[in-house]
Short mmCIF file of C-alpha atoms in Angstrom, two decimals:
data_model
loop_
_atom_site.label_atom_id
_atom_site.label_comp_id
_atom_site.label_asym_id
_atom_site.label_seq_id
_atom_site.Cartn_x
_atom_site.Cartn_y
_atom_site.Cartn_z
CA MET A 250 0.00 0.00 0.00
CA ALA A 251 2.87 2.38 0.82
CA ARG A 252 4.48 1.73 -2.58
CA ALA A 253 1.16 2.24 -4.39
CA ALA A 254 0.55 5.54 -2.58
CA GLY A 255 4.17 6.71 -2.93
CA VAL A 256 4.58 7.18 0.81
CA SER A 257 6.44 5.47 3.66
CA ALA A 258 5.05 2.56 5.65
CA ALA A 259 5.10 4.82 8.70
CA THR A 260 2.75 7.27 6.94
CA VAL A 261 0.31 4.45 6.16
CA SER A 262 0.45 3.40 9.81
CA ARG A 263 -0.27 6.93 10.99
CA VAL A 264 -3.29 7.22 8.69
CA PHE A 265 -4.88 4.05 10.04
CA ASN A 266 -3.88 4.62 13.67
CA GLY A 267 -4.94 8.23 14.07
CA GLY A 268 -1.51 9.83 13.68
CA ARG A 269 -0.83 13.27 12.23
CA VAL A 270 -0.49 13.47 8.44
CA THR A 271 -1.47 16.05 5.84
CA ALA A 272 -4.86 15.78 4.16
CA GLU A 273 -3.20 15.18 0.77
CA LEU A 274 -1.16 12.21 2.08
CA ALA A 275 -4.15 10.75 3.89
CA GLU A 276 -6.22 10.92 0.71
CA ARG A 277 -3.51 9.11 -1.29
CA VAL A 278 -3.26 6.35 1.30
CA LEU A 279 -7.03 5.85 1.51
CA ARG A 280 -7.32 5.79 -2.28
CA SER A 281 -4.64 3.09 -2.45
CA ALA A 282 -6.40 1.14 0.30
CA ALA A 283 -9.63 1.16 -1.67
CA GLU A 284 -7.88 0.09 -4.90
CA LEU A 285 -6.07 -2.75 -3.09
CA ARG A 286 -9.23 -3.71 -1.15
CA PHE A 287 -7.30 -3.39 2.10
CA ALA A 288 -8.92 -4.55 5.33
CA PRO A 289 -7.07 -4.20 8.69
CA ASN A 290 -5.80 -7.47 10.12
CA ARG A 291 -7.15 -7.53 13.67
CA VAL A 292 -4.53 -9.97 14.95
CA ALA A 293 -1.68 -7.96 13.50
CA ARG A 294 -3.22 -4.76 14.81
CA ALA A 295 -3.50 -6.21 18.30
CA LEU A 296 0.17 -7.20 18.23
CA ARG A 297 1.12 -3.75 17.00
CA MET A 298 -0.91 -2.04 19.72
CA GLN A 299 0.69 -4.28 22.33
CA ARG A 300 4.16 -3.16 21.25
CA SER A 301 3.13 0.48 21.33
CA SER A 302 2.02 0.30 24.97
CA VAL A 303 5.68 0.77 25.92
CA ILE A 304 6.92 4.22 27.00
CA SER A 305 10.59 5.15 26.79
CA LEU A 306 11.85 7.13 29.80
CA ILE A 307 15.25 8.76 29.29
CA ILE A 308 16.86 10.38 32.35
CA PRO A 309 20.38 11.74 32.95
CA ASP A 310 21.36 9.85 36.11
CA ILE A 311 19.48 7.00 37.79
CA GLN A 312 21.79 7.30 40.84
CA ASN A 313 20.40 10.77 41.51
CA PRO A 314 17.51 10.20 43.95
CA SER A 315 15.56 13.03 42.34
CA PHE A 316 15.41 11.18 39.02
CA THR A 317 14.68 7.93 40.85
CA ALA A 318 11.56 9.54 42.35
CA LEU A 319 10.62 10.93 38.94
CA ALA A 320 10.97 7.45 37.39
CA ARG A 321 8.74 5.96 40.08
CA GLY A 322 6.06 8.54 39.34
CA VAL A 323 6.25 7.70 35.63
CA GLU A 324 6.03 3.96 36.24
CA ASP A 325 3.14 4.15 38.72
CA ALA A 326 1.07 6.37 36.42
CA ALA A 327 1.87 4.27 33.33
CA GLN A 328 0.99 0.99 35.04
CA GLN A 329 -2.40 2.37 36.03
CA LYS A 330 -3.10 2.90 32.33
CA ASN A 331 -1.72 -0.53 31.27
CA HIS A 332 1.51 0.88 29.83
CA SER A 333 5.01 -0.39 30.50
CA VAL A 334 8.14 1.73 30.92
CA VAL A 335 11.63 1.16 29.52
CA LEU A 336 14.19 3.09 31.60
CA CYS A 337 17.20 4.57 29.79
CA ASN A 338 20.07 6.26 31.64
CA SER A 339 21.89 8.81 29.45
CA ASP A 340 24.63 9.72 31.97
CA GLU A 341 24.37 13.33 30.72
CA ASP A 342 26.02 12.03 27.52
CA LEU A 343 24.55 13.43 24.28
CA ASP A 344 25.79 10.50 22.15
CA LYS A 345 24.26 7.96 24.52
CA GLU A 346 21.05 9.96 24.67
CA ARG A 347 20.93 10.09 20.86
CA ARG A 348 21.27 6.30 20.65
CA TYR A 349 18.35 5.84 23.04
CA LEU A 350 16.25 8.26 20.99
CA ASP A 351 17.16 6.32 17.82
CA THR A 352 16.07 3.10 19.51
CA ALA A 353 12.73 4.59 20.57
CA LEU A 354 12.07 5.57 16.95
CA ALA A 355 13.23 2.24 15.53
CA GLU A 356 11.14 0.23 17.98
CA GLN A 357 8.15 2.54 17.51
CA THR A 358 7.45 2.86 21.22
CA ALA A 359 4.23 4.62 22.18
CA GLY A 360 6.07 7.76 23.22
CA VAL A 361 9.07 9.25 24.99
CA ILE A 362 9.46 11.07 28.29
CA ILE A 363 12.87 12.71 28.48
CA ALA A 364 14.90 14.76 30.94
CA ALA A 365 17.30 16.17 28.36
CA ALA A 366 21.06 15.86 28.73
CA SER A 367 21.43 19.35 27.26
CA ARG A 368 19.03 22.24 26.93
CA SER A 369 20.87 23.49 23.84
CA HIS A 370 21.94 20.31 22.05
CA THR A 371 19.34 17.59 22.70
CA ASP A 372 17.67 17.13 19.30
CA LEU A 373 13.98 16.16 19.23
CA SER A 374 13.28 17.46 15.71
CA ARG A 375 12.85 13.92 14.29
CA PHE A 376 9.90 13.18 16.57
CA THR A 377 7.12 14.48 14.35
CA GLY A 378 4.92 11.38 14.55
CA MET A 379 5.74 10.09 18.03
CA PRO A 380 4.56 11.90 21.18
CA VAL A 381 7.31 13.35 23.40
CA VAL A 382 7.09 15.05 26.80
CA ALA A 383 10.11 16.86 28.25
CA VAL A 384 10.49 16.79 32.03
CA ASP A 385 12.63 18.95 34.33
CA ARG A 386 14.63 20.32 31.41
CA ARG A 387 13.00 21.63 28.24
CA PRO A 388 15.31 21.58 25.17
CA LEU A 389 15.41 24.87 23.29
CA GLY A 390 13.31 24.95 20.15
CA ALA A 391 11.57 21.62 20.86
CA ALA A 392 7.85 21.80 20.03
CA VAL A 393 6.81 19.28 22.69
CA ASP A 394 4.76 19.24 25.87
CA ALA A 395 6.78 19.83 29.03
CA VAL A 396 6.50 19.46 32.79
CA ILE A 397 8.99 21.59 34.70
CA ILE A 398 9.70 22.80 38.22
CA ASP A 399 9.45 26.45 39.25
CA ASN A 400 13.20 26.53 39.90
CA GLN A 401 13.57 30.29 40.06
CA HIS A 402 10.86 30.67 42.67
CA GLY A 403 12.46 27.84 44.67
CA GLY A 404 15.74 29.78 44.69
CA GLU A 405 13.92 32.93 45.76
CA GLN A 406 12.25 31.02 48.62
CA ALA A 407 15.61 29.71 49.80
CA ILE A 408 17.37 33.08 49.92
CA ALA A 409 14.41 34.88 51.49
CA HIS A 410 14.41 32.30 54.29
CA LEU A 411 18.17 32.58 54.89
CA LEU A 412 17.89 36.38 55.07
CA ARG A 413 15.02 36.12 57.56
CA SER A 414 17.20 33.79 59.64
CA GLY A 415 19.85 36.50 60.00
CA TYR A 416 22.45 35.39 57.45
CA ARG A 417 24.04 38.14 55.38
CA ARG A 418 26.93 36.89 53.21
CA ILE A 419 25.01 34.15 51.44
CA ALA A 420 26.87 32.19 48.76
CA CYS A 421 25.46 30.01 46.00
CA ILE A 422 26.97 26.75 44.72
CA THR A 423 25.25 25.75 41.52
CA GLY A 424 25.67 23.14 38.79
CA PRO A 425 27.65 23.39 35.55
CA GLU A 426 27.12 26.50 33.43
CA GLY A 427 24.53 25.96 30.72
CA THR A 428 22.40 23.54 32.75
CA SER A 429 18.95 25.13 32.62
CA THR A 430 17.76 23.99 36.06
CA ALA A 431 20.96 25.16 37.74
CA GLU A 432 20.80 28.52 35.96
CA GLU A 433 17.14 29.02 36.94
CA ARG A 434 17.89 28.33 40.62
CA LEU A 435 20.88 30.68 40.42
CA THR A 436 18.60 33.35 38.94
CA GLY A 437 16.36 33.03 42.01
CA TYR A 438 19.43 33.61 44.19
CA ARG A 439 20.56 36.64 42.17
CA VAL A 440 17.12 38.23 42.07
CA THR A 441 16.53 38.02 45.82
CA MET A 442 20.06 38.97 46.82
CA GLY A 443 19.96 41.82 44.32
CA GLU A 444 16.89 43.25 46.04
CA HIS A 445 18.81 43.48 49.35
CA LEU A 446 22.33 44.53 48.27
CA ARG A 447 22.14 47.94 49.95
CA GLU A 448 21.03 46.66 53.36
CA LEU A 449 23.55 43.81 53.12
CA ARG A 450 26.30 46.32 52.25
CA LEU A 451 27.28 44.31 49.20
CA HIS A 452 27.87 45.35 45.60
CA GLN A 453 27.61 43.29 42.42
CA ALA A 454 31.30 42.38 42.30
CA GLN A 455 31.10 40.98 45.84
CA LEU A 456 27.98 39.04 44.91
CA ARG A 457 29.77 37.46 41.94
CA GLU A 458 32.57 36.42 44.30
CA LEU A 459 30.03 34.42 46.31
CA ILE A 460 28.89 32.29 43.33
CA ARG A 461 30.56 29.00 42.39
CA TYR A 462 29.80 26.60 39.53
CA ALA A 463 30.55 22.96 40.33
CA ASP A 464 30.17 19.45 39.01
CA VAL A 465 27.01 17.77 40.25
CA GLY A 466 28.09 15.45 43.05
CA PRO A 467 29.69 15.46 46.51
CA GLU A 468 33.20 16.20 45.20
CA GLY A 469 32.01 19.23 43.25
CA GLY A 470 30.21 20.64 46.28
CA ARG A 471 33.13 19.96 48.62
CA ASP A 472 35.69 21.65 46.34
CA ALA A 473 33.45 24.67 45.79
CA MET A 474 32.88 25.07 49.55
CA TYR A 475 36.61 24.87 50.31
CA ASP A 476 37.12 27.58 47.68
CA LEU A 477 34.51 29.82 49.31
CA LEU A 478 35.99 29.31 52.79
CA ALA A 479 39.36 30.50 51.48
CA ILE A 480 38.22 33.95 50.32
CA GLU A 481 38.94 37.04 52.42
CA GLU A 482 35.37 37.26 53.77
CA PRO A 483 33.88 33.74 53.73
CA PRO A 484 30.10 33.36 53.51
CA ASP A 485 27.99 32.84 56.61
CA ALA A 486 25.48 30.73 54.64
CA VAL A 487 25.31 28.84 51.35
CA PHE A 488 22.47 27.90 49.02
CA VAL A 489 23.32 24.66 47.20
CA THR A 490 21.26 23.98 44.08
CA ASN A 491 21.62 20.19 44.23
CA ASP A 492 21.43 17.80 47.20
CA LEU A 493 24.31 15.64 46.01
CA MET A 494 26.58 18.70 46.07
CA ALA A 495 25.24 19.51 49.55
CA VAL A 496 26.83 16.28 50.83
CA GLY A 497 30.26 17.65 49.91
CA VAL A 498 29.41 21.08 51.32
CA LEU A 499 28.59 19.56 54.72
CA GLU A 500 31.86 17.58 54.64
CA ALA A 501 33.87 20.75 53.99
CA LEU A 502 32.13 22.70 56.76
CA ARG A 503 32.68 19.86 59.22
CA ALA A 504 36.39 19.79 58.37
CA ALA A 505 36.57 23.58 58.85
CA ASP A 506 34.75 23.37 62.19
CA THR A 507 32.01 25.74 61.06
CA GLU A 508 29.06 23.38 60.72
CA PRO A 509 25.44 24.50 60.43
CA PRO A 510 23.76 26.49 61.73
CA ARG A 511 26.85 28.66 62.38
CA THR A 512 27.31 28.52 58.63
CA GLY A 513 23.81 28.09 57.27
CA VAL A 514 23.11 25.52 54.55
CA LEU A 515 19.98 25.20 52.45
CA SER A 516 19.80 22.75 49.56
CA PHE A 517 17.55 22.15 46.56
CA GLY A 518 16.19 18.62 46.29
CA ASP A 519 15.28 17.04 49.67
CA LEU A 520 17.05 13.68 49.76
CA PRO A 521 15.49 11.06 52.07
CA TRP A 522 18.27 11.50 54.64
CA ALA A 523 17.98 15.31 54.78
CA SER A 524 16.22 15.26 58.16
CA LEU A 525 18.63 12.69 59.66
CA VAL A 526 22.09 14.28 59.40
CA GLY A 527 23.69 15.87 62.48
CA SER A 528 22.24 19.30 61.73
CA SER A 529 19.16 18.34 59.73
CA LEU A 530 19.28 19.91 56.29
CA SER A 531 16.85 22.63 55.23
CA THR A 532 15.73 22.10 51.65
CA VAL A 533 13.61 23.35 48.79
CA GLU A 534 11.64 20.24 47.86
CA PRO A 535 10.64 19.76 44.21
CA PRO A 536 7.64 17.49 43.48
CA TRP A 537 9.68 14.87 41.58
CA TYR A 538 7.09 12.09 41.86
CA ASP A 539 4.29 14.38 40.66
CA LEU A 540 6.54 15.53 37.83
CA GLY A 541 6.63 11.95 36.52
CA ARG A 542 2.89 11.35 36.96
CA THR A 543 1.99 14.60 35.22
CA ALA A 544 4.29 13.81 32.29
CA VAL A 545 2.54 10.46 31.76
CA GLY A 546 -0.84 12.19 31.73
CA LEU A 547 0.26 14.59 28.99
CA LEU A 548 1.88 11.79 26.98
CA LEU A 549 -1.19 9.53 27.10
CA GLU A 550 -3.35 12.41 25.85
CA ARG A 551 -1.09 12.68 22.81
CA ILE A 552 -1.02 8.92 22.29
CA ALA A 553 -4.83 8.93 22.32
CA GLY A 554 -4.73 11.52 19.54
CA LYS A 555 -5.93 14.51 21.53
CA ASP A 556 -5.41 17.61 19.41
CA ARG A 557 -4.50 20.61 21.57
CA PRO A 558 -1.85 23.33 21.67
CA GLN A 559 1.58 22.51 23.08
CA GLN A 560 1.36 22.63 26.87
CA THR A 561 3.87 23.43 29.62
CA VAL A 562 2.95 22.56 33.20
CA VAL A 563 4.95 24.30 35.95
CA LEU A 564 4.89 22.60 39.35
CA PRO A 565 5.66 24.55 42.57
CA THR A 566 8.33 23.74 45.15
CA THR A 567 7.97 23.48 48.95
CA LEU A 568 10.37 24.99 51.50
CA ARG A 569 11.31 22.54 54.29
CA VAL A 570 12.94 24.47 57.16
CA ARG A 571 15.18 22.40 59.46
CA SER A 572 18.01 23.14 61.86
CA SER A 573 20.75 23.82 59.28
CA SER A 574 19.34 27.29 58.58
CA THR A 575 18.02 28.48 61.94
CA GLY A 576 20.42 31.41 62.20
CA PRO A 577 24.10 32.08 62.85
CA SER A 578 25.36 31.18 66.31
CA PRO A 579 26.94 34.02 68.35
CA CYS A 580 30.69 34.14 67.71
CA PRO A 581 33.26 35.23 70.33
#
């Protein structure tokens, strides 16, 4: 039928399965079907529909508890709708991510949910006939549905709380430059600190001195904190935009004998152990599980053929105040 209509087999499949094609292509396919007296094979169709009940989930790092919670939300929501999930770990590697995307296309999975390895370089342009939902990170120029966290507001919440607690020289340790989530959380820090520069007796150059970019992980956080402790006027508090980096920050402060709350620490992420460490860690908690569930809802609407404008859902964060940010202790 595809040869008779002068189209690809994928186009024929989209016509008979409710996919998006132009009216001209659909007419050619239907004309060929009539000429060839085509009737859908119910057994073959059932097998095809069974294969397309699989969702590809591509995340950057399965060892990051945040993405683990996201994956659980995706799986729970998919299972409730009789869909299975294939988990793919890209390791923040664009080549590896590209291979997983190629596999999703080749295997004709029902759709893809992806936390992109790069906001600028993840390429979703080939996915014109397969539904895709971006989570956490939305690639630039990608015309897909997205579910993201209000990262900037989370950063603003964190700094406002630290200021209310009496901290004044508040530093920020954020992820690698170019990572959209890290940059958004840093923007929240800059906006709120910028509103209080005069009362804090800081100027922009001093504020820049209090910002460090680091690799995501304990070593990155530890090295960045050691660097901040070595400047002429070390910070009295630090906002860490990733919980894994916060592990290293706490190690560095313990080694320097200036543990929280003397040096305040507030992290973005809320790991399960955050309330259990010596000075329980204050956090901005993103709704990772709900992020996954919401993404599945949007994807299944597209799979069902719902025609609506591209949608972006922004989920709010929650501030969890614990003892690591209760205010600086009096110093001799």
